[in-house]
Short mmCIF file of C-alpha atoms and ligand atoms in Angstrom, two decimals:
data_model
loop_
_atom_site.label_atom_id
_atom_site.label_comp_id
_atom_site.label_asym_id
_atom_site.label_seq_id
_atom_site.Cartn_x
_atom_site.Cartn_y
_atom_site.Cartn_z
CA MET V 1 0.00 0.00 0.00
CA LYS V 2 2.98 2.26 -0.55
CA ASN V 3 1.81 5.75 -1.55
CA PHE V 4 -1.86 5.08 -0.78
CA TRP V 5 -2.35 6.51 2.72
CA ASN V 6 -0.93 9.85 3.72
CA LYS V 7 2.11 8.70 5.71
CA ASP V 8 1.32 11.13 8.57
CA LEU V 9 -2.01 9.49 9.51
CA ASN V 10 -2.48 8.64 13.16
CA PHE V 11 -4.41 5.37 13.12
CA ASP V 12 -4.74 5.24 16.91
CA GLU V 13 -6.54 8.57 16.88
CA ILE V 14 -8.80 7.45 14.00
CA LYS V 15 -9.62 4.31 15.95
CA SER V 16 -10.54 6.15 19.13
CA ASN V 17 -12.73 8.59 17.16
CA PHE V 18 -14.57 5.72 15.50
CA ALA V 19 -15.09 4.02 18.87
CA LYS V 20 -17.16 6.96 20.15
CA ASP V 21 -20.18 6.49 17.87
CA GLY V 22 -19.27 4.26 14.95
CA LYS V 23 -18.24 6.96 12.53
CA VAL V 24 -15.07 8.84 11.72
CA ARG V 25 -13.92 11.54 9.37
CA VAL V 26 -10.29 11.56 8.26
CA ASN V 27 -8.78 14.63 6.63
CA LYS V 28 -5.81 14.47 4.24
CA VAL V 29 -6.35 10.73 4.15
CA LEU V 30 -4.55 9.68 0.97
CA ASP V 31 -1.07 10.41 -0.21
CA PHE V 32 -1.57 13.76 -1.92
CA GLU V 33 -0.39 12.67 -5.34
CA PHE V 34 -2.56 9.57 -5.20
CA ALA V 35 -5.58 11.73 -4.31
CA ALA V 36 -4.83 14.11 -7.19
CA LEU V 37 -4.55 11.20 -9.64
CA SER V 38 -7.84 9.79 -8.32
CA PHE V 39 -9.57 13.10 -9.00
CA GLN V 40 -8.05 13.19 -12.46
CA ALA V 41 -9.35 9.70 -13.23
CA LEU V 42 -12.90 10.59 -12.19
CA ASN V 43 -12.86 14.00 -13.82
CA GLU V 44 -11.33 13.00 -17.14
CA ARG V 45 -11.80 9.30 -17.82
CA VAL V 46 -14.93 7.93 -16.19
CA GLU V 47 -18.23 7.90 -18.06
CA PHE V 48 -21.01 8.01 -15.45
CA ASP V 49 -24.48 6.54 -15.76
CA THR V 50 -27.31 8.28 -13.94
CA ALA V 51 -28.75 6.28 -11.07
CA MET V 52 -32.25 7.35 -10.05
CA PHE V 53 -35.29 6.28 -8.09
CA VAL V 54 -38.26 6.43 -10.47
CA ASP V 55 -41.74 4.85 -10.21
CA GLY V 56 -40.81 3.22 -6.93
CA LYS V 57 -37.75 1.43 -8.24
CA ASN V 58 -34.06 1.95 -8.92
CA ALA V 59 -33.26 2.90 -12.51
CA VAL V 60 -29.96 3.38 -14.31
CA MET V 61 -29.55 5.31 -17.51
CA SER V 62 -26.51 5.81 -19.67
CA LYS V 63 -25.75 9.21 -21.11
CA LYS V 64 -26.83 7.91 -24.52
CA GLU V 65 -30.18 6.58 -23.25
CA TRP V 66 -30.84 9.86 -21.47
CA THR V 67 -30.13 12.01 -24.55
CA GLU V 68 -32.27 9.75 -26.76
CA LEU V 69 -35.38 10.37 -24.65
CA GLU V 70 -38.07 12.80 -25.77
CA ASP V 71 -38.28 16.04 -23.80
CA THR V 72 -41.65 14.94 -22.40
CA GLN V 73 -40.16 11.66 -21.16
CA ARG V 74 -37.34 13.48 -19.41
CA GLN V 75 -39.87 15.85 -17.81
CA GLN V 76 -41.97 12.92 -16.64
CA ILE V 77 -38.96 11.27 -15.00
CA TYR V 78 -37.93 14.53 -13.38
CA PHE V 79 -41.47 15.09 -12.05
CA ASN V 80 -41.62 11.58 -10.64
CA LEU V 81 -38.19 12.00 -9.04
CA MET V 82 -39.26 15.26 -7.39
CA GLU V 83 -42.59 13.84 -6.16
CA ASN V 84 -40.76 10.98 -4.46
CA ALA V 85 -38.03 13.22 -3.08
CA ALA V 86 -40.71 15.49 -1.60
CA MET V 87 -41.73 12.52 0.56
CA GLY V 88 -38.11 11.73 1.47
CA ASN V 89 -37.62 8.94 -1.05
CA GLY V 90 -35.05 8.46 -3.73
CA PHE V 91 -31.91 9.79 -5.27
CA SER V 92 -30.27 10.97 -8.44
CA TYR V 93 -26.53 10.87 -9.06
CA GLY V 94 -23.85 9.78 -11.50
CA ARG V 95 -22.47 6.31 -10.91
CA LYS V 96 -19.92 3.91 -12.30
CA TYR V 97 -19.27 0.59 -10.59
CA ILE V 98 -15.59 -0.26 -10.16
CA THR V 99 -14.93 -4.01 -10.11
CA ALA V 100 -12.11 -6.49 -10.68
CA GLU V 101 -12.90 -6.10 -14.41
CA GLU V 102 -12.23 -2.34 -14.42
CA LYS V 103 -10.42 -1.22 -17.59
CA ASP V 104 -8.82 1.93 -16.20
CA PRO V 105 -5.49 0.77 -14.67
CA PHE V 106 -5.45 3.48 -12.01
CA LEU V 107 -8.98 2.76 -10.79
CA LEU V 108 -8.38 -0.98 -10.97
CA ASN V 109 -5.34 -0.49 -8.75
CA PHE V 110 -7.43 1.59 -6.30
CA TYR V 111 -10.01 -1.20 -6.21
CA LYS V 112 -7.32 -3.82 -5.59
CA ILE V 113 -5.73 -1.83 -2.78
CA VAL V 114 -9.07 -1.34 -1.05
CA ASN V 115 -9.66 -5.10 -1.34
CA SER V 116 -6.16 -6.11 -0.21
CA LYS V 117 -5.78 -8.06 3.02
CA GLU V 118 -3.52 -5.32 4.32
CA LEU V 119 -6.14 -2.60 3.89
CA LEU V 120 -9.05 -4.75 5.11
CA ASP V 121 -6.96 -5.44 8.23
CA VAL V 122 -6.41 -1.72 8.76
CA VAL V 123 -10.18 -1.15 8.54
CA SER V 124 -10.86 -4.04 10.93
CA ASN V 125 -8.35 -2.61 13.36
CA ILE V 126 -9.88 0.90 13.22
CA THR V 127 -13.44 -0.31 13.65
CA GLY V 128 -13.10 -3.47 15.71
CA ILE V 129 -15.17 -5.31 13.09
CA ASN V 130 -13.15 -8.43 12.43
CA ASP V 131 -14.93 -10.36 9.71
CA ILE V 132 -14.53 -7.86 6.85
CA ASN V 133 -13.37 -9.66 3.72
CA TYR V 134 -14.36 -7.50 0.77
CA ALA V 135 -15.01 -3.94 -0.38
CA SER V 136 -17.42 -2.93 -3.12
CA MET V 137 -16.68 0.26 -5.00
CA GLN V 138 -18.36 2.86 -7.14
CA ALA V 139 -17.28 6.19 -8.50
CA THR V 140 -19.98 8.81 -7.91
CA LYS V 141 -20.58 12.23 -9.39
CA TYR V 142 -23.26 14.61 -8.12
CA ILE V 143 -24.08 17.71 -10.16
CA PRO V 144 -26.50 20.57 -9.34
CA GLY V 145 -30.00 19.24 -8.66
CA GLN V 146 -28.80 15.79 -7.58
CA PHE V 147 -29.17 14.29 -4.10
CA LEU V 148 -29.58 11.15 -2.03
CA THR V 149 -32.36 11.22 0.55
CA ARG V 150 -32.14 9.76 4.07
CA HIS V 151 -31.39 6.06 4.27
CA ARG V 152 -29.39 3.33 5.96
CA ASP V 153 -26.84 1.29 4.00
CA ASP V 154 -27.43 -2.05 5.70
CA VAL V 155 -28.12 -4.48 2.87
CA GLN V 156 -28.12 -7.92 4.54
CA SER V 157 -27.75 -9.86 1.28
CA GLU V 158 -24.43 -8.12 0.65
CA GLY V 159 -23.22 -8.50 4.23
CA ARG V 160 -22.45 -4.79 4.43
CA LYS V 161 -20.85 -3.62 7.68
CA LEU V 162 -19.27 -0.23 6.99
CA ALA V 163 -19.72 2.52 4.45
CA TYR V 164 -16.72 4.44 3.15
CA VAL V 165 -16.49 7.60 1.07
CA PHE V 166 -13.28 9.11 -0.30
CA ASN V 167 -14.19 12.66 -1.33
CA LEU V 168 -12.20 13.78 -4.34
CA SER V 169 -13.42 17.18 -5.54
CA PRO V 170 -10.79 19.89 -4.97
CA GLU V 171 -11.86 23.12 -3.29
CA TRP V 172 -15.41 22.21 -2.36
CA HIS V 173 -17.45 25.12 -1.00
CA PRO V 174 -19.77 23.97 1.81
CA ASP V 175 -22.54 26.26 0.55
CA TRP V 176 -22.70 24.21 -2.64
CA GLY V 177 -24.47 21.40 -0.76
CA GLY V 178 -23.59 17.77 -1.23
CA LEU V 179 -22.97 17.45 2.51
CA LEU V 180 -22.97 14.03 4.09
CA GLN V 181 -25.64 14.56 6.72
CA PHE V 182 -26.34 12.25 9.68
CA PHE V 183 -29.73 12.08 11.39
CA LYS V 184 -31.45 10.71 14.44
CA GLU V 185 -34.43 8.40 13.99
CA ASP V 186 -36.88 11.29 14.32
CA GLY V 187 -35.26 13.36 11.57
CA GLU V 188 -33.30 15.67 13.86
CA THR V 189 -29.83 16.36 12.49
CA LEU V 190 -26.75 14.99 14.20
CA GLU V 191 -23.70 15.94 12.18
CA SER V 192 -22.92 17.25 8.73
CA TRP V 193 -19.69 16.63 6.84
CA THR V 194 -18.47 18.78 3.98
CA PRO V 195 -17.09 16.69 1.10
CA SER V 196 -13.67 18.32 1.27
CA PHE V 197 -10.95 17.07 -1.04
CA ASN V 198 -9.07 14.02 0.16
CA THR V 199 -11.17 13.21 3.19
CA LEU V 200 -12.52 9.82 4.16
CA SER V 201 -15.87 9.24 5.84
CA LEU V 202 -16.10 5.80 7.42
CA PHE V 203 -19.25 4.78 9.27
CA ASP V 204 -21.27 1.86 10.52
CA VAL V 205 -24.13 1.00 8.16
CA LYS V 206 -26.61 1.47 11.03
CA HIS V 207 -26.32 5.28 10.74
CA ILE V 208 -29.12 7.20 9.01
CA HIS V 209 -27.63 9.62 6.49
CA SER V 210 -28.17 11.54 3.27
CA VAL V 211 -26.29 13.53 0.66
CA THR V 212 -27.87 16.96 0.62
CA TYR V 213 -29.11 18.59 -2.57
CA LEU V 214 -26.43 20.12 -4.77
CA THR V 215 -27.35 23.75 -5.25
CA PRO V 216 -27.74 25.31 -8.72
CA PHE V 217 -24.63 27.38 -7.99
CA ALA V 218 -22.28 24.50 -7.22
CA LYS V 219 -19.38 25.25 -9.55
CA LYS V 220 -18.03 21.71 -9.80
CA PRO V 221 -19.25 18.13 -9.57
CA ARG V 222 -18.97 16.32 -6.26
CA TYR V 223 -16.77 13.31 -6.97
CA ALA V 224 -16.19 10.37 -4.66
CA LEU V 225 -14.96 6.79 -4.60
CA THR V 226 -17.33 5.05 -2.26
CA GLY V 227 -18.70 1.68 -1.28
CA TRP V 228 -19.03 -0.79 1.55
CA PHE V 229 -16.82 -3.08 3.54
CA GLY V 230 -18.50 -6.32 4.40
CA THR V 231 -18.50 -10.07 4.77
CA ARG V 232 -19.48 -12.63 2.17
O1 AKG D 301 -21.32 10.12 -1.00
C1 AKG D 301 -21.59 10.10 0.20
O2 AKG D 301 -21.14 10.93 1.00
C2 AKG D 301 -22.52 9.05 0.76
C3 AKG D 301 -23.15 8.18 -0.30
C4 AKG D 301 -24.17 7.24 0.26
O3 AKG D 301 -24.69 7.41 1.33
C5 AKG D 301 -24.56 6.05 -0.50
O4 AKG D 301 -24.17 5.93 -1.68
O5 AKG D 301 -25.29 5.21 0.05
FE1 FE2 D 302 -25.54 5.64 2.03
#
């Protein structure tokens, strides 16, 4: 894992922060050059599909499919998305799954590192969760008007234990939205994390959270490499 983590990280401190309430935020997490190359990969080489919640189910659309729709079809989808979001359901964001079959060598390497025994052991050590044996991964891109409403990430069939998010957009302004927001059961807010460049959010899948709406004046996309550590 040479040149993956920032060499100045204090893992004991990260561990004791996580122990408080099952979540931790780590600034300057990756080696700076590695973080810059990760941003470059997402910004220049990844083609994102749009993942959305429409008509009560998850839908994925490629750029091509989206542009081939009639204006009225696009409006209908948008209306449906907004009606659901108004009730606290759904999401819309750019997504590309990263797997062992990834063609981009840099992103494939990132995926392999995150799935290496060495890294899974580091995560187990930080969190005290010992049976982690895989990480899923997706590149995400939120642009103005996109969001992810409140949810939990605990998908039993995938054995998910922990969510992770490496934020990779340089110079994010907190007023642009796209905050990772944690909630109590009753909808009261707990904590809100700005997606600052090169920070990691790591949290137990039991936590209720959302990605807040990206404002119309967000100057850049919100990029992340994100996924779940789990057991299968
Ligand atoms: O991007 C983030 O900060 C969180 C994403 C998330 O909650 C999810 O994809 O389930
Ligand atoms: Fe989530």
